[in-house]
Tab-separated table of C-alpha atoms in Angstrom:
chain	number	residue	atom	x	y	z
N	1	UNK	CA	116.912	102.428	96.431
N	2	UNK	CA	118.358	104.100	99.496
N	3	UNK	CA	119.165	102.322	102.747
N	4	UNK	CA	118.481	104.357	105.898
N	5	UNK	CA	119.463	103.346	109.428
N	6	UNK	CA	118.112	104.731	112.695
N	7	UNK	CA	118.607	104.278	116.419
N	8	UNK	CA	115.116	103.962	117.925
N	9	UNK	CA	113.203	103.158	121.087
N	10	UNK	CA	111.148	100.454	119.353
N	11	UNK	CA	111.783	97.843	122.047
N	12	UNK	CA	109.585	94.819	121.509
N	13	UNK	CA	107.201	92.979	119.214
N	14	UNK	CA	104.320	95.055	120.592
N	15	UNK	CA	106.157	98.227	119.612
N	16	UNK	CA	106.838	96.812	116.142
N	17	UNK	CA	103.137	96.007	115.840
N	18	UNK	CA	102.264	99.589	116.823
N	19	UNK	CA	104.609	101.155	114.273
N	20	UNK	CA	103.710	98.763	111.427
N	21	UNK	CA	100.553	100.591	110.172
N	22	UNK	CA	102.488	103.859	110.006
N	23	UNK	CA	105.343	102.263	108.083
N	24	UNK	CA	102.946	100.522	105.682
N	25	UNK	CA	101.049	103.762	105.063
N	26	UNK	CA	104.176	105.830	104.319
N	27	UNK	CA	104.950	106.134	100.620
N	28	UNK	CA	108.375	105.078	99.423
N	29	UNK	CA	109.194	102.454	102.056
N	30	UNK	CA	109.916	99.138	100.390
N	31	UNK	CA	111.443	97.018	103.157
N	32	UNK	CA	111.949	97.733	106.850
N	33	UNK	CA	112.940	95.850	109.959
N	34	UNK	CA	113.823	96.574	113.560
N	35	UNK	CA	116.554	94.688	115.390
N	36	UNK	CA	115.005	94.634	118.873
N	37	UNK	CA	117.864	92.460	120.158
N	38	UNK	CA	120.350	95.259	119.465
N	39	UNK	CA	120.724	97.630	122.450
N	40	UNK	CA	120.196	100.585	120.072
N	41	UNK	CA	117.020	99.025	118.573
N	42	UNK	CA	118.253	99.580	115.034
N	43	UNK	CA	115.640	100.296	112.362
N	44	UNK	CA	116.788	99.618	108.810
N	45	UNK	CA	114.696	100.940	105.927
N	46	UNK	CA	115.104	100.458	102.187
N	47	UNK	CA	113.190	103.252	100.519
N	48	UNK	CA	112.788	105.432	97.453
N	49	UNK	CA	111.631	109.034	97.495
N	50	UNK	CA	111.605	109.397	101.278
N	51	UNK	CA	114.468	110.913	103.223
N	52	UNK	CA	115.692	110.445	106.790
N	53	UNK	CA	113.758	113.443	108.138
N	54	UNK	CA	110.519	112.128	106.633
N	55	UNK	CA	111.206	108.696	108.149
N	56	UNK	CA	111.787	110.210	111.588
N	57	UNK	CA	108.455	112.017	111.246
N	58	UNK	CA	106.686	108.734	110.419
N	59	UNK	CA	108.252	107.035	113.449
N	60	UNK	CA	107.392	109.941	115.747
N	61	UNK	CA	103.769	109.896	114.552
N	62	UNK	CA	103.689	106.262	115.693
N	63	UNK	CA	104.802	107.423	119.143
N	64	UNK	CA	108.467	106.455	118.999
N	65	UNK	CA	111.766	108.245	118.712
N	66	UNK	CA	114.380	107.794	116.002
N	67	UNK	CA	117.820	109.188	115.398
N	68	UNK	CA	119.718	108.858	112.145
N	69	UNK	CA	122.831	106.703	112.255
N	70	UNK	CA	125.513	107.780	109.832
């Protein structure tokens, strides 16, 4: 299982609610969470078979932006 980390603009519980269906629909995502208290709104994903570019696409389809943190 791979752990991916992203800086996002997912700011609040309403944003998390909006992105949730997209994250649940994406194949390969096992666990995910957004730290909305962090100024960089860090999204952490544990996944298999999905890479960072695919994750960014999922987040952008939900209407948000994401940037890989290395």
